[in-house]
GROMACS .gro file of C-alpha atoms in nm:
model
  364
    1UNK     CA    1   0.000   0.000   0.000
    2UNK     CA    2   0.280   0.240   0.089
    3UNK     CA    3   0.462   0.156  -0.235
    4UNK     CA    4   0.162   0.245  -0.452
    5UNK     CA    5   0.066   0.560  -0.261
    6UNK     CA    6   0.229   0.811  -0.494
    7UNK     CA    7   0.147   0.624  -0.814
    8UNK     CA    8  -0.151   0.640  -1.044
    9UNK     CA    9  -0.420   0.400  -0.928
   10UNK     CA   10  -0.443   0.175  -1.230
   11UNK     CA   11  -0.629  -0.155  -1.234
   12UNK     CA   12  -0.340  -0.382  -1.131
   13UNK     CA   13  -0.229  -0.154  -0.850
   14UNK     CA   14  -0.588  -0.113  -0.727
   15UNK     CA   15  -0.632  -0.491  -0.708
   16UNK     CA   16  -0.307  -0.526  -0.512
   17UNK     CA   17  -0.414  -0.253  -0.265
   18UNK     CA   18  -0.751  -0.420  -0.213
   19UNK     CA   19  -0.587  -0.757  -0.150
   20UNK     CA   20  -0.351  -0.606   0.107
   21UNK     CA   21  -0.630  -0.418   0.285
   22UNK     CA   22  -0.844  -0.731   0.307
   23UNK     CA   23  -0.544  -0.926   0.434
   24UNK     CA   24  -0.510  -0.680   0.723
   25UNK     CA   25  -0.879  -0.729   0.804
   26UNK     CA   26  -0.828  -1.106   0.822
   27UNK     CA   27  -0.531  -1.062   1.057
   28UNK     CA   28  -0.762  -0.909   1.322
   29UNK     CA   29  -1.084  -1.087   1.226
   30UNK     CA   30  -1.158  -1.261   1.557
   31UNK     CA   31  -1.090  -1.233   1.929
   32UNK     CA   32  -0.793  -1.471   1.912
   33UNK     CA   33  -0.623  -1.253   1.649
   34UNK     CA   34  -0.724  -0.926   1.816
   35UNK     CA   35  -0.377  -0.896   1.967
   36UNK     CA   36  -0.256  -0.823   1.615
   37UNK     CA   37  -0.420  -0.482   1.646
   38UNK     CA   38  -0.137  -0.377   1.875
   39UNK     CA   39   0.127  -0.530   1.647
   40UNK     CA   40  -0.006  -0.347   1.343
   41UNK     CA   41  -0.050  -0.021   1.535
   42UNK     CA   42   0.309  -0.033   1.656
   43UNK     CA   43   0.410  -0.126   1.301
   44UNK     CA   44   0.275   0.214   1.190
   45UNK     CA   45  -0.015   0.082   0.985
   46UNK     CA   46  -0.213   0.403   1.043
   47UNK     CA   47   0.077   0.623   0.933
   48UNK     CA   48   0.104   0.410   0.617
   49UNK     CA   49  -0.268   0.443   0.542
   50UNK     CA   50  -0.253   0.817   0.604
   51UNK     CA   51   0.041   0.856   0.366
   52UNK     CA   52  -0.143   0.652   0.105
   53UNK     CA   53  -0.452   0.876   0.128
   54UNK     CA   54  -0.241   1.191   0.099
   55UNK     CA   55  -0.051   1.084  -0.212
   56UNK     CA   56  -0.269   0.843  -0.408
   57UNK     CA   57  -0.356   0.953  -0.763
   58UNK     CA   58  -0.712   0.855  -0.857
   59UNK     CA   59  -0.720   1.029  -1.196
   60UNK     CA   60  -0.701   0.694  -1.382
   61UNK     CA   61  -0.958   0.516  -1.163
   62UNK     CA   62  -1.333   0.498  -1.220
   63UNK     CA   63  -1.583   0.626  -0.964
   64UNK     CA   64  -1.678   0.270  -0.865
   65UNK     CA   65  -1.313   0.177  -0.813
   66UNK     CA   66  -1.253   0.480  -0.590
   67UNK     CA   67  -1.566   0.398  -0.392
   68UNK     CA   68  -1.451   0.037  -0.346
   69UNK     CA   69  -1.105   0.147  -0.236
   70UNK     CA   70  -1.236   0.394   0.025
   71UNK     CA   71  -1.486   0.137   0.154
   72UNK     CA   72  -1.208  -0.118   0.207
   73UNK     CA   73  -0.994   0.142   0.383
   74UNK     CA   74  -1.284   0.211   0.620
   75UNK     CA   75  -1.339  -0.163   0.671
   76UNK     CA   76  -0.970  -0.198   0.758
   77UNK     CA   77  -0.984   0.087   1.010
   78UNK     CA   78  -1.299  -0.065   1.163
   79UNK     CA   79  -1.119  -0.399   1.204
   80UNK     CA   80  -0.809  -0.235   1.352
   81UNK     CA   81  -0.999  -0.026   1.610
   82UNK     CA   82  -1.297  -0.245   1.701
   83UNK     CA   83  -1.312  -0.310   2.073
   84UNK     CA   84  -0.972  -0.148   2.129
   85UNK     CA   85  -0.990   0.183   2.312
   86UNK     CA   86  -0.615   0.236   2.312
   87UNK     CA   87  -0.600   0.205   1.933
   88UNK     CA   88  -0.898   0.439   1.889
   89UNK     CA   89  -0.732   0.698   2.111
   90UNK     CA   90  -0.403   0.661   1.924
   91UNK     CA   91  -0.573   0.715   1.589
   92UNK     CA   92  -0.755   1.021   1.722
   93UNK     CA   93  -0.466   1.184   1.908
   94UNK     CA   94  -0.159   1.089   1.705
   95UNK     CA   95  -0.295   1.064   1.351
   96UNK     CA   96  -0.612   1.273   1.343
   97UNK     CA   97  -0.940   1.181   1.179
   98UNK     CA   98  -0.973   1.536   1.043
   99UNK     CA   99  -0.654   1.502   0.839
  100UNK     CA  100  -0.782   1.181   0.687
  101UNK     CA  101  -1.114   1.355   0.623
  102UNK     CA  102  -0.946   1.635   0.428
  103UNK     CA  103  -0.759   1.382   0.213
  104UNK     CA  104  -1.078   1.185   0.148
  105UNK     CA  105  -1.262   1.506   0.053
  106UNK     CA  106  -0.987   1.572  -0.205
  107UNK     CA  107  -1.025   1.221  -0.346
  108UNK     CA  108  -1.405   1.248  -0.363
  109UNK     CA  109  -1.395   1.587  -0.532
  110UNK     CA  110  -1.141   1.470  -0.788
  111UNK     CA  111  -1.353   1.164  -0.865
  112UNK     CA  112  -1.674   1.369  -0.860
  113UNK     CA  113  -1.825   1.141  -0.598
  114UNK     CA  114  -2.054   1.217  -0.306
  115UNK     CA  115  -1.991   1.079   0.041
  116UNK     CA  116  -2.342   0.931   0.069
  117UNK     CA  117  -2.233   0.578  -0.020
  118UNK     CA  118  -1.960   0.590   0.247
  119UNK     CA  119  -2.171   0.723   0.533
  120UNK     CA  120  -2.309   0.386   0.641
  121UNK     CA  121  -1.957   0.238   0.670
  122UNK     CA  122  -1.847   0.541   0.869
  123UNK     CA  123  -2.147   0.507   1.101
  124UNK     CA  124  -2.057   0.141   1.146
  125UNK     CA  125  -1.718   0.264   1.265
  126UNK     CA  126  -1.881   0.513   1.504
  127UNK     CA  127  -2.109   0.253   1.666
  128UNK     CA  128  -1.894  -0.057   1.602
  129UNK     CA  129  -2.196  -0.230   1.449
  130UNK     CA  130  -2.194  -0.361   1.092
  131UNK     CA  131  -2.574  -0.341   1.070
  132UNK     CA  132  -2.597   0.032   1.137
  133UNK     CA  133  -2.718   0.263   0.862
  134UNK     CA  134  -2.838   0.622   0.850
  135UNK     CA  135  -3.193   0.511   0.772
  136UNK     CA  136  -3.193   0.273   1.069
  137UNK     CA  137  -3.070   0.547   1.304
  138UNK     CA  138  -3.342   0.782   1.176
  139UNK     CA  139  -3.609   0.518   1.242
  140UNK     CA  140  -3.479   0.451   1.593
  141UNK     CA  141  -3.470   0.822   1.681
  142UNK     CA  142  -3.823   0.876   1.550
  143UNK     CA  143  -3.953   0.579   1.750
  144UNK     CA  144  -3.744   0.676   2.057
  145UNK     CA  145  -3.599   0.326   2.064
  146UNK     CA  146  -3.323   0.216   2.300
  147UNK     CA  147  -3.037   0.460   2.258
  148UNK     CA  148  -2.723   0.345   2.083
  149UNK     CA  149  -2.387   0.399   2.247
  150UNK     CA  150  -2.121   0.585   2.048
  151UNK     CA  151  -1.817   0.357   2.064
  152UNK     CA  152  -1.575   0.553   1.847
  153UNK     CA  153  -1.643   0.925   1.874
  154UNK     CA  154  -1.327   1.002   1.680
  155UNK     CA  155  -1.484   0.850   1.369
  156UNK     CA  156  -1.772   1.092   1.416
  157UNK     CA  157  -1.526   1.373   1.340
  158UNK     CA  158  -1.462   1.208   1.005
  159UNK     CA  159  -1.838   1.193   0.940
  160UNK     CA  160  -1.872   1.567   1.009
  161UNK     CA  161  -1.582   1.654   0.779
  162UNK     CA  162  -1.735   1.449   0.495
  163UNK     CA  163  -2.077   1.616   0.529
  164UNK     CA  164  -1.960   1.880   0.283
  165UNK     CA  165  -1.946   1.610   0.014
  166UNK     CA  166  -2.303   1.485   0.062
  167UNK     CA  167  -2.523   1.491  -0.247
  168UNK     CA  168  -2.810   1.679  -0.081
  169UNK     CA  169  -2.865   1.909   0.214
  170UNK     CA  170  -3.121   1.663   0.353
  171UNK     CA  171  -2.855   1.396   0.403
  172UNK     CA  172  -2.647   1.644   0.603
  173UNK     CA  173  -2.950   1.739   0.813
  174UNK     CA  174  -3.034   1.374   0.882
  175UNK     CA  175  -2.681   1.300   1.007
  176UNK     CA  176  -2.672   1.609   1.230
  177UNK     CA  177  -3.021   1.548   1.373
  178UNK     CA  178  -2.945   1.185   1.460
  179UNK     CA  179  -2.615   1.284   1.623
  180UNK     CA  180  -2.782   1.561   1.823
  181UNK     CA  181  -3.056   1.326   1.942
  182UNK     CA  182  -2.818   1.051   2.052
  183UNK     CA  183  -2.597   1.306   2.227
  184UNK     CA  184  -2.875   1.491   2.408
  185UNK     CA  185  -3.041   1.176   2.541
  186UNK     CA  186  -2.736   0.980   2.652
  187UNK     CA  187  -2.473   1.105   2.896
  188UNK     CA  188  -2.203   0.849   2.800
  189UNK     CA  189  -2.235   0.972   2.441
  190UNK     CA  190  -2.174   1.328   2.559
  191UNK     CA  191  -1.866   1.211   2.746
  192UNK     CA  192  -1.728   1.036   2.437
  193UNK     CA  193  -1.792   1.333   2.211
  194UNK     CA  194  -1.638   1.578   2.457
  195UNK     CA  195  -1.330   1.365   2.530
  196UNK     CA  196  -1.255   1.309   2.160
  197UNK     CA  197  -1.284   1.679   2.075
  198UNK     CA  198  -1.575   1.646   1.832
  199UNK     CA  199  -1.684   2.000   1.918
  200UNK     CA  200  -1.362   2.134   1.761
  201UNK     CA  201  -1.453   1.969   1.430
  202UNK     CA  202  -1.811   2.099   1.446
  203UNK     CA  203  -1.696   2.456   1.513
  204UNK     CA  204  -1.449   2.436   1.226
  205UNK     CA  205  -1.739   2.371   0.987
  206UNK     CA  206  -1.871   2.723   1.055
  207UNK     CA  207  -1.561   2.871   0.891
  208UNK     CA  208  -1.654   2.713   0.555
  209UNK     CA  209  -1.785   2.976   0.310
  210UNK     CA  210  -2.004   2.711   0.144
  211UNK     CA  211  -2.191   2.618   0.465
  212UNK     CA  212  -2.566   2.622   0.408
  213UNK     CA  213  -2.768   2.833   0.653
  214UNK     CA  214  -3.015   2.552   0.730
  215UNK     CA  215  -2.725   2.313   0.799
  216UNK     CA  216  -2.557   2.578   1.015
  217UNK     CA  217  -2.875   2.610   1.223
  218UNK     CA  218  -2.876   2.236   1.291
  219UNK     CA  219  -2.506   2.244   1.376
  220UNK     CA  220  -2.576   2.514   1.637
  221UNK     CA  221  -2.820   2.275   1.806
  222UNK     CA  222  -2.544   2.012   1.823
  223UNK     CA  223  -2.302   2.273   1.962
  224UNK     CA  224  -2.553   2.358   2.234
  225UNK     CA  225  -2.597   1.995   2.341
  226UNK     CA  226  -2.222   1.927   2.357
  227UNK     CA  227  -2.130   2.262   2.515
  228UNK     CA  228  -2.384   2.212   2.793
  229UNK     CA  229  -2.179   1.914   2.904
  230UNK     CA  230  -1.827   2.043   2.832
  231UNK     CA  231  -1.663   2.333   2.650
  232UNK     CA  232  -1.296   2.428   2.686
  233UNK     CA  233  -1.145   2.775   2.696
  234UNK     CA  234  -0.996   2.729   2.349
  235UNK     CA  235  -1.332   2.616   2.209
  236UNK     CA  236  -1.501   2.914   2.368
  237UNK     CA  237  -1.238   3.134   2.202
  238UNK     CA  238  -1.327   2.984   1.863
  239UNK     CA  239  -1.695   3.059   1.926
  240UNK     CA  240  -1.620   3.423   2.015
  241UNK     CA  241  -1.405   3.451   1.704
  242UNK     CA  242  -1.693   3.324   1.492
  243UNK     CA  243  -1.932   3.570   1.653
  244UNK     CA  244  -1.701   3.861   1.565
  245UNK     CA  245  -1.696   3.760   1.197
  246UNK     CA  246  -2.027   3.919   1.105
  247UNK     CA  247  -1.958   3.901   0.732
  248UNK     CA  248  -1.925   3.522   0.719
  249UNK     CA  249  -2.216   3.412   0.939
  250UNK     CA  250  -2.577   3.537   0.913
  251UNK     CA  251  -2.702   3.730   1.214
  252UNK     CA  252  -2.960   3.456   1.285
  253UNK     CA  253  -2.686   3.195   1.320
  254UNK     CA  254  -2.468   3.420   1.537
  255UNK     CA  255  -2.762   3.495   1.769
  256UNK     CA  256  -2.843   3.124   1.799
  257UNK     CA  257  -2.478   3.046   1.871
  258UNK     CA  258  -2.459   3.315   2.139
  259UNK     CA  259  -2.778   3.187   2.300
  260UNK     CA  260  -2.644   2.830   2.298
  261UNK     CA  261  -2.317   2.931   2.464
  262UNK     CA  262  -2.494   3.147   2.721
  263UNK     CA  263  -2.710   2.854   2.826
  264UNK     CA  264  -2.410   2.621   2.827
  265UNK     CA  265  -2.223   2.848   3.069
  266UNK     CA  266  -2.517   2.886   3.307
  267UNK     CA  267  -2.448   2.739   3.653
  268UNK     CA  268  -2.617   2.407   3.724
  269UNK     CA  269  -2.604   2.125   3.977
  270UNK     CA  270  -2.553   1.763   3.881
  271UNK     CA  271  -2.349   1.452   3.954
  272UNK     CA  272  -1.973   1.477   3.905
  273UNK     CA  273  -1.951   1.107   3.830
  274UNK     CA  274  -2.200   0.857   3.693
  275UNK     CA  275  -2.241   0.488   3.618
  276UNK     CA  276  -2.276   0.359   3.264
  277UNK     CA  277  -2.486   0.043   3.306
  278UNK     CA  278  -2.504  -0.054   2.939
  279UNK     CA  279  -2.346  -0.392   3.014
  280UNK     CA  280  -2.070  -0.360   2.754
  281UNK     CA  281  -1.738  -0.206   2.860
  282UNK     CA  282  -1.934  -0.014   3.124
  283UNK     CA  283  -1.881   0.095   3.481
  284UNK     CA  284  -1.808   0.407   3.679
  285UNK     CA  285  -1.749   0.712   3.458
  286UNK     CA  286  -1.578   0.990   3.649
  287UNK     CA  287  -1.445   1.224   3.381
  288UNK     CA  288  -1.165   1.429   3.529
  289UNK     CA  289  -1.307   1.412   3.882
  290UNK     CA  290  -1.123   1.200   4.143
  291UNK     CA  291  -1.313   0.905   4.287
  292UNK     CA  292  -1.283   0.900   4.665
  293UNK     CA  293  -1.419   0.620   4.884
  294UNK     CA  294  -1.426   0.709   5.253
  295UNK     CA  295  -1.515   0.373   5.403
  296UNK     CA  296  -1.254   0.156   5.570
  297UNK     CA  297  -1.406  -0.162   5.428
  298UNK     CA  298  -1.604  -0.198   5.109
  299UNK     CA  299  -1.730   0.080   4.883
  300UNK     CA  300  -2.026   0.317   4.884
  301UNK     CA  301  -2.183   0.549   4.631
  302UNK     CA  302  -2.483   0.777   4.593
  303UNK     CA  303  -2.624   0.839   4.248
  304UNK     CA  304  -2.910   0.986   4.048
  305UNK     CA  305  -3.084   0.718   3.844
  306UNK     CA  306  -3.251   0.774   3.508
  307UNK     CA  307  -3.378   0.496   3.284
  308UNK     CA  308  -3.302   0.578   2.922
  309UNK     CA  309  -3.526   0.311   2.771
  310UNK     CA  310  -3.882   0.189   2.807
  311UNK     CA  311  -3.806  -0.157   2.944
  312UNK     CA  312  -3.715  -0.293   3.285
  313UNK     CA  313  -3.346  -0.229   3.345
  314UNK     CA  314  -3.097  -0.404   3.574
  315UNK     CA  315  -2.883  -0.121   3.709
  316UNK     CA  316  -2.608  -0.340   3.853
  317UNK     CA  317  -2.536  -0.693   3.972
  318UNK     CA  318  -2.248  -0.763   4.212
  319UNK     CA  319  -2.126  -1.096   4.351
  320UNK     CA  320  -1.863  -1.138   4.621
  321UNK     CA  321  -1.635  -1.432   4.703
  322UNK     CA  322  -1.904  -1.596   4.920
  323UNK     CA  323  -2.153  -1.605   4.628
  324UNK     CA  324  -2.362  -1.332   4.790
  325UNK     CA  325  -2.517  -1.120   4.518
  326UNK     CA  326  -2.666  -0.774   4.536
  327UNK     CA  327  -2.875  -0.645   4.247
  328UNK     CA  328  -3.075  -0.329   4.185
  329UNK     CA  329  -3.328  -0.290   3.903
  330UNK     CA  330  -3.573  -0.022   3.791
  331UNK     CA  331  -3.910  -0.088   3.630
  332UNK     CA  332  -4.099   0.107   3.365
  333UNK     CA  333  -4.303   0.275   3.643
  334UNK     CA  334  -3.990   0.397   3.817
  335UNK     CA  335  -4.000   0.136   4.097
  336UNK     CA  336  -3.649   0.059   4.222
  337UNK     CA  337  -3.600  -0.292   4.363
  338UNK     CA  338  -3.296  -0.420   4.553
  339UNK     CA  339  -3.234  -0.791   4.611
  340UNK     CA  340  -2.970  -0.968   4.820
  341UNK     CA  341  -2.927  -1.345   4.772
  342UNK     CA  342  -2.678  -1.614   4.873
  343UNK     CA  343  -2.640  -1.930   4.661
  344UNK     CA  344  -2.977  -1.870   4.498
  345UNK     CA  345  -3.165  -1.809   4.829
  346UNK     CA  346  -3.322  -1.464   4.856
  347UNK     CA  347  -3.244  -1.293   5.189
  348UNK     CA  348  -3.425  -0.963   5.157
  349UNK     CA  349  -3.589  -0.747   4.901
  350UNK     CA  350  -3.695  -0.383   4.915
  351UNK     CA  351  -3.863  -0.157   4.663
  352UNK     CA  352  -3.995   0.195   4.635
  353UNK     CA  353  -4.080   0.469   4.387
  354UNK     CA  354  -3.791   0.700   4.472
  355UNK     CA  355  -3.498   0.583   4.685
  356UNK     CA  356  -3.347   0.260   4.807
  357UNK     CA  357  -3.056   0.178   5.038
  358UNK     CA  358  -2.856  -0.139   4.997
  359UNK     CA  359  -2.610  -0.260   5.260
  360UNK     CA  360  -2.332  -0.444   5.081
  361UNK     CA  361  -1.971  -0.476   5.195
  362UNK     CA  362  -1.741  -0.585   4.916
  363UNK     CA  363  -1.377  -0.690   4.943
  364UNK     CA  364  -1.130  -0.437   4.805
   0.00000   0.00000   0.00000
């Protein structure tokens, strides 16, 4: 792949690149081979792919060939990052999804392609789910189905960069609306978006002279949702810079942006830390706040509980060395139930509409 990066992408070279990309996917295709993700990362596979995107010449390739090549590159990145937080962070911090996005925009423009056909693969990267599509996400948001967890927020930056290559404004609006909905209704998604710096990419879109006013209005809504959770001093500086540029942004957009930031900076009370009880790579999410346990034996916590779906939810299930289990669940009617059992025999159960206290000493 590195060898063919600066060359014209003719048929033979395209076939060789596709074979190599698919070979990489096979190398990390199952859990047993997942350790190869680290080997390939340390072998500078991402730097090689980035160099290839920067230098590849697609002038001799057809639109379908370019589409196939970009799809296989995305499939390779999905395979290399799936289930591996360290690799995702490395790709975001050391390589940069935005740089890849700019190179892909160049390739799409030169091939006169839209990014529509690539969006579903990118969304699969964001949610680490091969069955995800933009239409499916729209249906779920309209039906208020169980909220999806954003697994790779860095890939969302790539989605936002490629919005400028969408065939219609409606496609851009659909992507932004789905992202705003999933972010506003799910705190772990806000954490992921904030920690990966997605807000920086969103704010950068406002500097584009070709940004449609309707799209800009929807982007302001996304800015508001993310900024309410977290906005840095540098990001706030970018916002103020945009507000001063009256010639580039319509007054309606600047007023909406100012209102969003004003509400984001308003003082509010809320939990510093929270539990993500999704059941997959979940646990205590503390952000930058230190977690302090004051008890001499065992642990204790106090938390606000909110059910983000319409079904009965098991909040947590803990088992100690003596097979004593403590579980807490919440029903659709908001009834919280705590159960303590030993070897399958229930000891006590309590339930109520608002609060519950569970005595449970766990070994450190």
